[in-house]
């Protein structure tokens, strides 16, 4: 089982601030996915990155896949209270899809 | 399109009792996953099916957990006997194929073992 380390574990910021969440592993992945989970719900996919060095933007969210396909980052610009949730990275390798422990983000008005 | 359906939503049992969870994936999805999510942590993969065959069950505690996916559609996950540390949310997910494609999750079953 490939281990994915996410940091920080918790993040509490005010509306309008920027933040970056990291996902690191010693393993190489064929792709890396980012999910967001709200209380009482299952995770929902935000983005999939496949190519080393790839950068994807989704409105105020910017995702980057490391050149070696072992790590990824999620940057949120001008965070809003609606961004509050648990952000999970998941690495795909072979048949398995394994998740990190997540970053719990709280954005206060 | 209907999503992944799971039942029950909540279950409370005493330790040493048995419990079963049911999952109906999105129609046509070949891959089905069962995850265990302890409060405040990320989902931990328990077992993964490709159609009705098991492709990964390395993290399934096989002395007490079992799962099956008959006919490659619905799946059940069973715990017998339950322990206090099994208290968690059990998430079912499905995807079209297993590589690089989105996994769609159900709402999960919250299990409390007392």
PDB file of N, CA and C in Angstrom, chain B residues 6 19 62 64 98:
ATOM      1  N   UNK B   6     -26.231   3.218  -0.692  1.00  0.00           N
ATOM      2  CA  UNK B   6     -25.765   2.411   0.427  1.00  0.00           C
ATOM      3  C   UNK B   6     -26.870   2.329   1.470  1.00  0.00           C
ATOM      4  N   UNK B  19     -22.812  -7.547  11.651  1.00  0.00           N
ATOM      5  CA  UNK B  19     -23.501  -6.492  10.917  1.00  0.00           C
ATOM      6  C   UNK B  19     -23.157  -6.614   9.435  1.00  0.00           C
ATOM      7  N   UNK B  62      -9.292 -10.087   7.578  1.00  0.00           N
ATOM      8  CA  UNK B  62     -10.060 -11.236   7.080  1.00  0.00           C
ATOM      9  C   UNK B  62     -10.567 -12.156   8.188  1.00  0.00           C
ATOM     10  N   UNK B  64     -12.371 -11.155  10.555  1.00  0.00           N
ATOM     11  CA  UNK B  64     -13.698 -10.704  10.981  1.00  0.00           C
ATOM     12  C   UNK B  64     -14.486 -10.023   9.870  1.00  0.00           C
ATOM     13  N   UNK B  98     -10.628   1.012 -13.316  1.00  0.00           N
ATOM     14  CA  UNK B  98      -9.882   1.271 -12.092  1.00  0.00           C
ATOM     15  C   UNK B  98      -8.738   2.252 -12.268  1.00  0.00           C
TER      16      UNK B  98
END
